[in-house]
Tab-separated table of C-alpha atoms in Angstrom:
chain	number	residue	atom	x	y	z
F	581	MET	CA	5.952	8.440	52.337
F	582	GLY	CA	2.734	10.405	51.557
F	583	ILE	CA	1.888	12.519	48.586
F	584	LEU	CA	4.766	14.066	46.454
F	585	LYS	CA	5.157	17.845	47.154
F	586	LEU	CA	2.209	18.101	49.510
F	587	GLU	CA	4.536	19.206	52.233
F	588	ASP	CA	5.948	21.977	50.030
F	589	LEU	CA	2.420	23.049	49.214
F	590	LEU	CA	1.542	23.270	53.051
F	591	ASP	CA	4.715	25.311	53.656
F	592	GLN	CA	3.688	27.848	50.818
F	593	ILE	CA	0.453	28.603	52.736
F	594	PRO	CA	1.116	29.288	56.440
F	595	SER	CA	-2.587	29.818	57.275
F	596	LEU	CA	-3.033	26.010	56.785
F	597	CYS	CA	-1.249	25.336	60.022
F	598	GLU	CA	-1.874	26.730	63.426
F	599	GLU	CA	1.054	27.580	65.748
F	600	VAL	CA	0.619	25.709	69.002
F	601	ASN	CA	2.476	24.940	72.215
F	602	ILE	CA	2.445	21.161	73.143
F	603	GLU	CA	2.207	20.279	76.827
F	604	LYS	CA	0.164	17.904	79.218
F	605	THR	CA	-1.190	15.721	76.546
F	606	GLY	CA	-0.966	12.407	74.911
F	607	LEU	CA	0.704	11.992	71.645
F	608	ILE	CA	0.469	9.235	69.039
F	609	ILE	CA	3.939	8.895	67.280
F	610	ASP	CA	4.778	7.300	64.052
F	611	GLY	CA	7.960	5.346	65.231
F	612	ALA	CA	9.495	4.854	61.851
F	613	ALA	CA	9.155	8.542	60.941
F	614	LEU	CA	10.733	9.471	64.348
F	615	TYR	CA	13.722	7.282	64.144
F	616	TYR	CA	14.525	8.168	60.583
F	617	PHE	CA	14.116	11.935	61.418
F	618	LEU	CA	16.224	11.875	64.570
F	619	TYR	CA	18.944	9.922	62.838
F	620	TYR	CA	18.957	12.051	59.670
F	621	TYR	CA	18.475	15.600	61.275
F	622	SER	CA	20.318	15.550	64.538
F	623	ASN	CA	22.505	18.481	65.319
F	624	LEU	CA	25.630	16.345	64.850
F	625	LYS	CA	25.317	14.479	61.483
F	626	LEU	CA	25.263	10.887	62.569
F	627	ASP	CA	27.531	8.528	60.591
F	628	GLN	CA	25.861	6.648	57.699
F	629	ARG	CA	29.032	5.629	55.911
F	630	CYS	CA	30.964	3.361	58.360
F	631	GLY	CA	28.236	1.368	59.962
F	632	GLY	CA	26.365	3.884	61.900
F	633	ASP	CA	26.709	5.888	65.052
F	634	TYR	CA	24.412	4.091	67.535
F	635	PRO	CA	25.675	5.810	70.767
F	636	GLY	CA	24.967	9.253	69.081
F	637	PHE	CA	21.532	7.974	67.887
F	638	LYS	CA	20.663	6.769	71.583
F	639	ASP	CA	21.592	10.112	72.955
F	640	GLU	CA	19.312	11.841	70.438
F	641	VAL	CA	16.329	9.451	71.226
F	642	CYS	CA	16.772	9.671	75.027
F	643	ASN	CA	16.885	13.534	74.701
F	644	PHE	CA	13.767	13.674	72.685
F	645	PHE	CA	11.675	11.419	75.156
F	646	LYS	CA	13.213	13.344	78.228
F	647	THR	CA	11.902	16.669	76.569
F	648	LEU	CA	8.349	15.087	76.337
F	649	GLN	CA	8.590	13.892	79.886
F	650	ASP	CA	9.602	17.406	80.959
F	651	CYS	CA	6.598	18.813	79.140
F	652	GLU	CA	4.197	16.139	80.633
F	653	VAL	CA	3.574	14.775	77.138
F	654	THR	CA	2.663	11.013	77.294
F	655	PRO	CA	3.912	9.250	74.122
F	656	TYR	CA	2.470	6.031	72.539
F	657	VAL	CA	4.689	4.687	69.717
F	658	PHE	CA	3.531	2.573	66.616
F	659	LEU	CA	6.006	0.816	64.388
F	660	ASP	CA	5.428	-0.724	60.940
F	661	GLY	CA	5.576	-4.523	60.741
F	662	GLY	CA	5.734	-6.860	57.710
F	663	SER	CA	5.656	-5.646	54.197
F	664	GLY	CA	2.583	-7.445	52.832
F	665	SER	CA	2.271	-9.181	49.459
F	666	ASP	CA	0.284	-6.403	47.700
F	667	LYS	CA	3.288	-4.129	47.726
F	668	ARG	CA	5.928	-6.409	46.292
F	669	GLU	CA	6.654	-4.221	43.209
F	670	HIS	CA	6.727	-1.143	45.418
F	671	LEU	CA	9.151	-2.618	47.868
F	672	VAL	CA	11.599	-3.844	45.117
F	673	SER	CA	11.539	-0.429	43.487
F	674	HIS	CA	12.095	1.117	47.061
F	675	LEU	CA	15.018	-1.158	47.636
F	676	LYS	CA	16.573	-0.072	44.201
F	677	LYS	CA	16.422	3.500	45.205
F	678	LYS	CA	17.996	2.729	48.598
F	679	LEU	CA	20.744	0.679	46.885
F	680	GLU	CA	21.503	3.667	44.596
F	681	LYS	CA	21.788	5.916	47.657
F	682	ALA	CA	23.850	3.437	49.511
F	683	LYS	CA	26.296	3.307	46.525
F	684	THR	CA	26.461	7.089	46.487
F	685	VAL	CA	27.241	7.264	50.163
F	686	ALA	CA	30.060	4.545	49.847
F	687	GLU	CA	31.707	6.353	46.932
F	688	THR	CA	31.641	9.689	48.539
F	689	GLU	CA	34.992	10.459	50.159
F	690	LEU	CA	35.012	11.283	53.882
F	691	GLY	CA	34.881	14.848	54.578
F	692	CYS	CA	33.667	15.637	51.127
F	693	THR	CA	30.952	18.399	51.144
F	694	VAL	CA	27.900	17.534	49.125
F	695	ARG	CA	25.021	19.927	48.481
F	696	LYS	CA	22.322	19.165	51.025
F	697	ARG	CA	19.686	18.869	48.426
F	698	TYR	CA	21.480	15.982	46.662
F	699	ARG	CA	22.956	14.350	49.802
F	700	PRO	CA	21.335	10.929	49.978
F	701	ASN	CA	20.506	9.401	53.417
F	702	VAL	CA	20.815	5.684	54.100
F	703	LEU	CA	19.672	4.373	57.517
F	704	PRO	CA	22.210	2.051	59.156
F	705	PRO	CA	20.945	-1.530	59.510
F	706	LEU	CA	20.364	-1.674	63.295
F	707	VAL	CA	18.756	1.774	63.841
F	708	ARG	CA	15.307	0.340	64.290
F	709	ASP	CA	16.476	-2.512	66.736
F	710	VAL	CA	18.445	0.190	68.806
F	711	PHE	CA	15.322	2.276	68.817
F	712	ILE	CA	13.039	-0.483	70.200
F	713	GLU	CA	15.616	-1.364	72.849
F	714	ILE	CA	15.567	2.254	73.996
F	715	LEU	CA	11.837	2.216	74.171
F	716	LYS	CA	11.875	-0.881	76.269
F	717	GLU	CA	14.639	0.610	78.581
F	718	LYS	CA	12.769	3.868	79.157
F	719	ASP	CA	9.407	2.044	79.712
F	720	ILE	CA	7.860	3.935	76.774
F	721	GLU	CA	4.640	2.395	75.528
F	722	PHE	CA	4.824	1.072	71.991
F	723	LYS	CA	3.381	-1.409	69.526
F	724	GLN	CA	5.099	-3.151	66.652
F	725	CYS	CA	2.241	-3.611	64.140
F	726	LEU	CA	1.810	-6.668	61.906
F	727	GLY	CA	1.782	-4.520	58.742
F	728	GLU	CA	1.592	-0.917	57.921
F	729	ALA	CA	1.112	1.169	61.051
F	730	ASP	CA	-0.893	4.010	59.548
F	731	PRO	CA	-4.400	2.387	60.184
F	732	GLU	CA	-3.622	1.696	63.830
F	733	ILE	CA	-1.984	5.219	64.319
F	734	PHE	CA	-5.153	6.865	62.897
F	735	SER	CA	-7.412	4.601	65.090
F	736	ALA	CA	-5.430	5.169	68.281
F	737	ALA	CA	-5.405	8.802	67.587
F	738	ASN	CA	-9.137	9.387	67.306
F	739	GLN	CA	-9.858	6.874	70.081
F	740	ASN	CA	-7.637	8.681	72.591
F	741	GLN	CA	-8.339	12.159	71.123
F	742	CYS	CA	-4.498	12.777	70.462
F	743	ALA	CA	-2.571	14.502	67.691
F	744	VAL	CA	-0.362	12.417	65.402
F	745	LEU	CA	3.311	13.214	65.210
F	746	SER	CA	4.954	12.007	61.837
F	747	ILE	CA	6.576	13.127	58.603
F	748	ASP	CA	4.082	11.169	56.504
F	749	THR	CA	1.657	13.533	54.745
F	750	ASP	CA	-0.910	10.727	54.407
F	751	PHE	CA	-1.929	11.933	57.803
F	752	CYS	CA	-3.070	15.177	56.135
F	753	ILE	CA	-5.654	13.037	54.312
F	754	TYR	CA	-6.897	10.930	57.140
F	755	ASP	CA	-9.551	12.656	59.320
F	756	VAL	CA	-7.415	12.742	62.470
F	757	HIS	CA	-9.655	14.693	64.907
F	758	LYS	CA	-6.818	16.444	66.900
F	759	GLY	CA	-4.609	17.045	63.933
F	760	PHE	CA	-1.209	16.202	62.553
F	761	LEU	CA	1.982	17.561	63.748
F	762	HIS	CA	4.931	17.471	61.256
F	763	LEU	CA	8.189	16.483	62.798
F	764	LYS	CA	9.976	19.265	60.898
F	765	HIS	CA	8.043	21.896	62.864
F	766	PHE	CA	7.859	19.991	66.254
F	767	GLU	CA	10.704	22.139	67.796
F	768	TRP	CA	11.496	19.960	70.754
F	769	LYS	CA	14.910	21.310	71.165
F	770	ARG	CA	13.441	24.848	71.737
F	771	LYS	CA	11.153	23.891	74.586
F	772	LYS	CA	10.442	26.688	76.993
F	773	ASP	CA	8.454	26.764	80.254
F	774	GLY	CA	7.512	23.155	79.743
F	775	LYS	CA	6.031	23.799	76.280
F	776	ILE	CA	7.196	22.518	72.770
F	777	PRO	CA	6.546	24.969	69.879
F	778	ALA	CA	4.874	23.154	66.978
F	779	LYS	CA	2.573	23.607	64.044
F	780	LEU	CA	-0.701	21.779	63.905
F	781	TYR	CA	-2.420	20.883	60.705
F	782	THR	CA	-6.155	19.763	60.511
F	783	ARG	CA	-7.938	18.403	57.413
F	784	SER	CA	-10.925	20.728	58.119
F	785	LYS	CA	-8.762	23.977	57.722
F	786	PHE	CA	-7.237	22.506	54.450
F	787	CYS	CA	-10.572	21.713	53.004
F	788	GLU	CA	-11.998	25.187	54.091
F	789	HIS	CA	-9.114	26.918	52.229
F	790	PHE	CA	-9.462	24.912	48.987
F	791	LYS	CA	-13.298	24.870	49.234
F	792	LEU	CA	-13.068	21.089	48.928
F	793	ASP	CA	-15.600	18.546	50.144
F	794	PRO	CA	-13.872	16.562	52.925
F	795	ALA	CA	-15.370	13.408	51.464
F	796	LEU	CA	-13.104	13.909	48.441
F	797	MET	CA	-9.749	14.162	50.355
F	798	PRO	CA	-9.022	10.398	49.669
F	799	VAL	CA	-9.688	10.998	45.909
F	800	PHE	CA	-7.290	13.818	45.953
F	801	ALA	CA	-4.685	11.627	47.578
F	802	SER	CA	-5.193	8.836	45.122
F	803	ILE	CA	-4.913	10.929	41.876
F	804	ALA	CA	-2.153	13.181	43.358
F	805	GLY	CA	-0.031	10.019	43.786
F	806	ASN	CA	1.079	8.154	46.940
F	807	ASP	CA	2.405	4.633	47.423
F	808	CYS	CA	-0.044	3.322	44.654
F	809	SER	CA	-0.402	5.728	41.693
F	810	ARG	CA	-0.104	9.112	40.047
F	811	LEU	CA	-2.632	10.616	37.537
F	812	GLY	CA	-2.343	13.287	35.015
F	813	LYS	CA	1.305	14.289	35.583
F	814	GLU	CA	1.182	17.238	33.144
F	815	ILE	CA	-2.374	18.120	32.452
F	816	PHE	CA	-3.349	19.374	35.792
F	817	ALA	CA	-0.119	21.311	36.143
F	818	ASN	CA	-0.689	23.062	32.791
F	819	GLU	CA	-4.200	24.055	33.864
F	820	SER	CA	-3.040	25.625	37.220
F	821	SER	CA	-2.415	29.439	37.423
F	822	SER	CA	-0.503	29.137	40.562
F	823	PRO	CA	3.274	29.844	40.677
F	824	GLY	CA	6.070	27.289	41.600
F	825	GLN	CA	7.222	23.915	40.471
F	826	ASN	CA	5.246	21.757	38.103
F	827	ASP	CA	4.576	19.201	40.915
F	828	ILE	CA	3.152	21.761	43.212
F	829	LYS	CA	1.208	23.460	40.268
F	830	ARG	CA	-0.211	19.952	39.653
F	831	LEU	CA	-1.607	19.751	43.154
F	832	TYR	CA	-3.183	23.034	42.906
F	833	GLY	CA	-4.827	22.045	39.643
F	834	MET	CA	-6.251	18.896	41.029
F	835	LEU	CA	-7.657	20.800	44.075
F	836	THR	CA	-9.217	23.330	41.958
F	837	PHE	CA	-10.829	20.649	39.696
F	838	LEU	CA	-12.232	18.625	42.634
F	839	SER	CA	-13.671	21.763	44.272
F	840	LYS	CA	-15.579	22.650	41.181
F	841	LEU	CA	-17.447	19.268	40.927
F	842	LYS	CA	-21.145	19.536	41.711
F	843	LEU	CA	-21.904	16.440	43.736
F	844	ASP	CA	-24.183	17.831	46.482
F	845	SER	CA	-26.930	15.341	46.208
F	846	CYS	CA	-24.793	12.167	46.523
F	847	ASN	CA	-23.659	10.194	49.653
F	848	ASP	CA	-19.923	10.310	50.329
F	849	SER	CA	-19.251	6.881	48.617
F	850	VAL	CA	-20.987	8.022	45.392
F	851	LYS	CA	-19.205	11.348	45.513
F	852	ARG	CA	-15.817	9.655	45.685
F	853	GLU	CA	-16.806	7.258	42.721
F	854	GLN	CA	-18.053	10.022	40.486
F	855	ALA	CA	-15.184	12.368	41.336
F	856	LEU	CA	-12.570	9.773	40.538
F	857	GLN	CA	-14.454	8.906	37.198
F	858	ASN	CA	-14.502	12.681	36.338
F	859	ALA	CA	-10.786	13.101	37.101
F	860	VAL	CA	-9.850	10.008	34.986
F	861	ASN	CA	-11.990	11.280	32.035
F	862	HIS	CA	-10.569	14.727	32.290
F	863	VAL	CA	-7.005	13.463	31.708
F	864	ARG	CA	-8.234	10.743	29.258
F	865	GLU	CA	-6.767	7.800	31.118
F	866	ILE	CA	-8.138	4.395	31.583
F	867	GLU	CA	-9.237	3.854	35.255
F	868	ASP	CA	-6.803	1.819	37.228
F	869	ARG	CA	-7.846	-0.468	40.093
F	870	SER	CA	-4.945	0.996	42.070
F	871	PHE	CA	-6.844	4.394	42.348
F	872	LYS	CA	-9.858	2.834	44.083
F	873	LEU	CA	-7.623	0.644	46.371
F	874	SER	CA	-5.818	3.903	47.346
F	875	ILE	CA	-9.035	5.657	48.112
F	876	GLN	CA	-10.245	2.778	50.148
F	877	LYS	CA	-7.109	2.995	52.286
F	878	TYR	CA	-8.145	6.323	53.580
F	879	VAL	CA	-11.885	5.637	53.826
F	880	GLU	CA	-11.678	2.349	55.712
F	881	PRO	CA	-8.078	1.867	57.077
F	882	THR	CA	-7.797	-1.853	58.102
F	883	LYS	CA	-5.211	-3.658	60.339
F	884	THR	CA	-2.984	-6.362	58.811
F	885	ASP	CA	-4.063	-9.932	59.641
F	886	SER	CA	-1.719	-12.897	60.028
F	887	GLU	CA	-2.138	-16.610	60.403
F	888	LEU	CA	0.712	-16.825	62.971
F	889	PRO	CA	-0.090	-18.171	66.492
F	890	LEU	CA	-1.342	-15.701	69.072
F	891	TRP	CA	1.759	-16.052	71.296
F	892	VAL	CA	3.967	-15.233	68.236
F	893	LEU	CA	1.911	-12.141	67.304
F	894	GLN	CA	2.085	-10.918	70.937
F	895	LYS	CA	5.864	-11.255	70.896
F	896	ILE	CA	6.023	-9.268	67.661
F	897	GLU	CA	3.758	-6.506	69.042
F	898	ARG	CA	6.097	-6.225	72.145
F	899	GLY	CA	9.140	-6.049	69.902
F	900	GLU	CA	10.458	-9.335	71.146
F	901	LEU	CA	10.555	-10.874	67.638
F	902	THR	CA	11.585	-9.203	64.393
F	903	THR	CA	8.858	-8.391	61.915
F	904	PHE	CA	10.881	-10.489	59.363
F	905	VAL	CA	9.044	-13.330	60.901
F	906	ILE	CA	5.850	-12.166	59.433
F	907	ASN	CA	7.276	-11.804	55.956
F	908	ILE	CA	8.858	-15.174	56.061
F	909	VAL	CA	5.923	-17.040	57.463
F	910	ASP	CA	3.138	-15.334	55.491
F	911	GLN	CA	4.964	-14.423	52.266
F	912	LYS	CA	8.073	-16.777	52.311
F	913	THR	CA	9.944	-13.598	51.189
F	914	MET	CA	12.913	-11.582	52.617
F	915	ILE	CA	14.065	-8.215	51.204
F	916	LEU	CA	17.328	-7.581	52.422
F	917	PRO	CA	17.945	-4.007	53.491
F	918	ALA	CA	20.490	-1.769	51.485
F	919	LEU	CA	23.995	-1.583	52.982
F	920	VAL	CA	26.738	1.008	52.404
F	921	GLU	CA	29.501	-1.166	50.904
F	922	ASP	CA	31.823	-1.770	48.039
F	923	PHE	CA	29.282	-2.519	45.048
F	924	SER	CA	32.054	-4.037	43.024
F	925	GLN	CA	32.152	-6.973	45.536
F	926	PRO	CA	29.521	-9.518	46.423
F	927	SER	CA	26.795	-8.449	48.932
F	928	SER	CA	27.781	-8.676	52.447
F	929	TYR	CA	24.676	-10.776	53.211
F	930	THR	CA	26.289	-13.568	51.360
F	931	ALA	CA	28.412	-14.277	54.550
F	932	ALA	CA	25.305	-15.165	56.527
F	933	TYR	CA	23.530	-17.183	53.734
F	934	CYS	CA	23.669	-20.473	55.584
F	935	ILE	CA	22.384	-18.944	58.924
F	936	ARG	CA	19.406	-17.479	57.051
F	937	GLN	CA	18.718	-20.864	55.641
F	938	TYR	CA	18.402	-22.388	59.285
F	939	PHE	CA	16.373	-19.302	60.129
F	940	TYR	CA	13.903	-19.951	57.263
F	941	GLY	CA	13.804	-23.706	58.187
F	942	LEU	CA	12.717	-22.877	61.707
F	943	LEU	CA	9.874	-20.625	60.533
F	944	THR	CA	8.628	-22.533	57.519
F	945	GLY	CA	9.275	-26.195	58.474
F	946	GLY	CA	11.597	-26.525	55.427
F	947	GLN	CA	9.723	-24.636	52.561
F	948	MET	CA	11.523	-22.704	49.862
F	949	CYS	CA	11.858	-18.909	50.433
F	950	THR	CA	12.679	-15.949	48.106
F	951	GLU	CA	15.413	-13.382	48.953
F	952	TYR	CA	15.860	-10.047	47.201
F	953	ASP	CA	19.491	-8.777	47.399
F	954	ARG	CA	21.840	-6.951	45.029
F	955	ASP	CA	24.153	-8.698	42.504
F	956	ARG	CA	26.732	-5.993	41.930
F	957	GLU	CA	24.348	-2.990	41.169
F	958	GLU	CA	21.297	-5.107	40.172
F	959	ILE	CA	18.544	-6.375	42.334
F	960	LYS	CA	18.065	-10.189	42.005
F	961	ASP	CA	15.487	-12.528	43.402
F	962	LYS	CA	16.848	-15.842	44.518
F	963	ARG	CA	15.055	-19.039	45.537
F	964	VAL	CA	16.661	-20.182	48.758
F	965	PRO	CA	16.078	-23.689	50.144
F	966	SER	CA	15.584	-23.643	53.923
F	967	ILE	CA	17.304	-26.122	56.273
F	968	LEU	CA	15.231	-27.971	58.760
F	969	LEU	CA	16.942	-29.341	61.794
F	970	SER	CA	16.553	-33.062	62.566
F	971	SER	CA	14.668	-33.941	65.725
F	972	ASP	CA	18.042	-34.884	67.414
F	973	ASP	CA	19.541	-31.567	66.454
F	974	GLN	CA	16.549	-29.644	67.656
F	975	LYS	CA	16.806	-31.422	70.984
F	976	GLN	CA	20.514	-30.633	71.399
F	977	LEU	CA	19.666	-26.853	70.413
F	978	GLN	CA	17.052	-26.789	73.191
F	979	LEU	CA	19.382	-28.275	75.710
F	980	GLU	CA	22.068	-25.531	74.822
F	981	ARG	CA	19.458	-22.915	75.021
F	982	LEU	CA	18.772	-24.058	78.596
F	983	HIS	CA	22.554	-23.572	79.397
F	984	GLU	CA	22.934	-27.349	80.043
F	985	THR	CA	26.350	-28.238	80.953
F	986	LEU	CA	25.823	-31.384	83.060
F	987	ASP	CA	26.416	-34.941	82.023
F	988	LEU	CA	22.852	-36.269	81.813
F	989	GLY	CA	23.960	-39.948	81.323
F	990	ASN	CA	22.880	-41.060	84.774
F	991	ILE	CA	19.618	-39.194	84.802
F	992	PRO	CA	16.335	-40.977	83.618
F	993	ASP	CA	15.151	-39.949	80.291
F	994	HIS	CA	11.817	-38.559	81.543
F	995	LEU	CA	13.770	-36.341	83.951
F	996	LYS	CA	16.312	-34.915	81.652
F	997	LEU	CA	14.300	-31.889	80.529
F	998	PRO	CA	13.088	-30.956	84.011
F	999	VAL	CA	16.599	-31.106	85.358
F	1000	CYS	CA	17.756	-28.873	82.509
F	1001	VAL	CA	14.884	-26.440	83.130
F	1002	THR	CA	15.792	-26.364	86.841
F	1003	VAL	CA	19.522	-25.705	86.154
F	1004	PHE	CA	18.402	-22.792	83.891
F	1005	TRP	CA	16.218	-21.199	86.717
F	1006	PHE	CA	18.985	-21.679	89.224
F	1007	LYS	CA	21.560	-19.991	87.157
F	1008	ARG	CA	19.104	-17.260	86.249
F	1009	LEU	CA	18.564	-16.823	90.027
F	1010	GLN	CA	22.210	-15.928	90.410
F	1011	HIS	CA	21.893	-13.019	87.910
F	1012	HIS	CA	18.272	-12.089	88.434
F	1013	PRO	CA	17.385	-12.515	92.101
F	1014	LYS	CA	13.716	-11.600	91.657
F	1015	PRO	CA	10.896	-13.090	93.923
F	1016	GLU	CA	9.271	-14.678	90.950
F	1017	THR	CA	12.509	-16.414	89.888
F	1018	VAL	CA	12.765	-17.903	93.433
F	1019	HIS	CA	9.170	-18.975	93.319
F	1020	CYS	CA	9.727	-20.877	89.890
F	1021	LEU	CA	12.783	-22.662	91.265
F	1022	HIS	CA	10.918	-23.645	94.506
F	1023	ALA	CA	7.877	-24.879	92.504
F	1024	LEU	CA	10.128	-26.955	90.336
F	1025	LEU	CA	11.902	-28.551	93.305
F	1026	LEU	CA	8.625	-29.328	95.202
F	1027	GLY	CA	7.253	-30.734	91.913
F	1028	PHE	CA	10.202	-33.240	91.690
F	1029	MET	CA	9.964	-34.172	95.441
F	1030	TYR	CA	6.237	-35.077	95.381
F	1031	HIS	CA	5.839	-36.336	91.754
F	1032	HIS	CA	4.659	-40.009	91.873
F	1033	ASP	CA	5.128	-42.384	88.969
F	1034	SER	CA	3.312	-45.003	90.989
F	1035	PRO	CA	1.742	-45.169	94.543
F	1036	GLY	CA	4.322	-44.898	97.330
F	1037	LYS	CA	7.177	-44.010	94.916
F	1038	SER	CA	8.632	-40.545	94.669
F	1039	HIS	CA	11.873	-39.144	92.978
F	1040	TRP	CA	14.327	-37.142	95.055
F	1041	VAL	CA	16.489	-35.543	92.315
F	1042	THR	CA	17.985	-32.565	94.094
F	1043	TRP	CA	21.372	-34.269	94.418
F	1044	TYR	CA	21.559	-34.468	90.648
F	1045	ILE	CA	21.200	-30.653	90.443
F	1046	PHE	CA	23.150	-29.492	93.303
F	1047	PRO	CA	25.998	-32.057	93.918
F	1048	ARG	CA	27.400	-31.879	97.507
């Protein structure tokens, strides 16, 4: 996430961040960053080896949002959605790294002390789902995006004049008006007098320190290396006189190089184009399209589009449907998350292969899909034929979904579905006695009583539903 070693560079220069106390404000939260951070860095090290410690994780999340409430901080959470087709190679590479970590965790004996620097972290498979359920339970506003959440986080932050809370240093590059709060320095467990100590980063202070034109920040991000690319791995480092590791020296070298460019008479777009060309020529590399795409990501962040029906998109945004739906419908692809397991054995996902075939069939109408999973220690892509239910099977599934247990043999065909719907609402009334549930049931019954197939003829079907 973000630019390699930029976080370390910021830590080396304390003046780049302002110490603040957070209270009585809105806060835009990067949801993925938050649940990763809370799971990995809780006071009690939460289990990653034996399936996950979800009760412990829930306590940590609830305590976090309780602290915000106590300090009158109003959170709004954004979550990443589908992966998108333009990052397939990156996602497969990312899966490979996660599988390597999962294997290390699986092979590390319980109670074994591993040096913190080399201790891998693997997120248990249901952490995200538990996190979303907690947000719903606590009535915390959130939105599950269709693609990467960064553009919507940036837009919401500036629209609502709020700071962004994340661990992603990409928010150092975006022009977030109210600044960026890194979770590492957001000391919510040390709140005092209704205030949370934190460190606030602003792009303007960064540019002022390095004497860099703010218009060139996206160029710096692009050539420094983020999700897309890295440029001049050694040349900029060798030209830097700053102390420290090569990766940090390299960032210093790039910032110094960009700050010395004379581009005053150009507009921002031309400045960026010329600065990129100068950087590429300086390290004698052929310009790659990925650099320009990366720059554009910061200049004009765009939301992800999808051809899914509106009602499906709304359910995804509310967290009622998994974002896997987007990947399957739009990309016909499923990247199965890494699990901590015995890598000498077949993947655990093999057990649910047939279930996923039906899942793909429901979403694609029977089209072929591609799965990425491990085969021993290697990642393999596999073409998976989806299974589409017949119309009779679909009808039976719908009846089961409506909790139908009656014998429908004596009920006219055109009334079977209404009867099942009524039974569903009646049973729901027993467990959820809300006024709207009662109204739905009454409306259905009245509809039956006064529905006419022909003049003077009406159906009284209540005895089918509630036998005396």
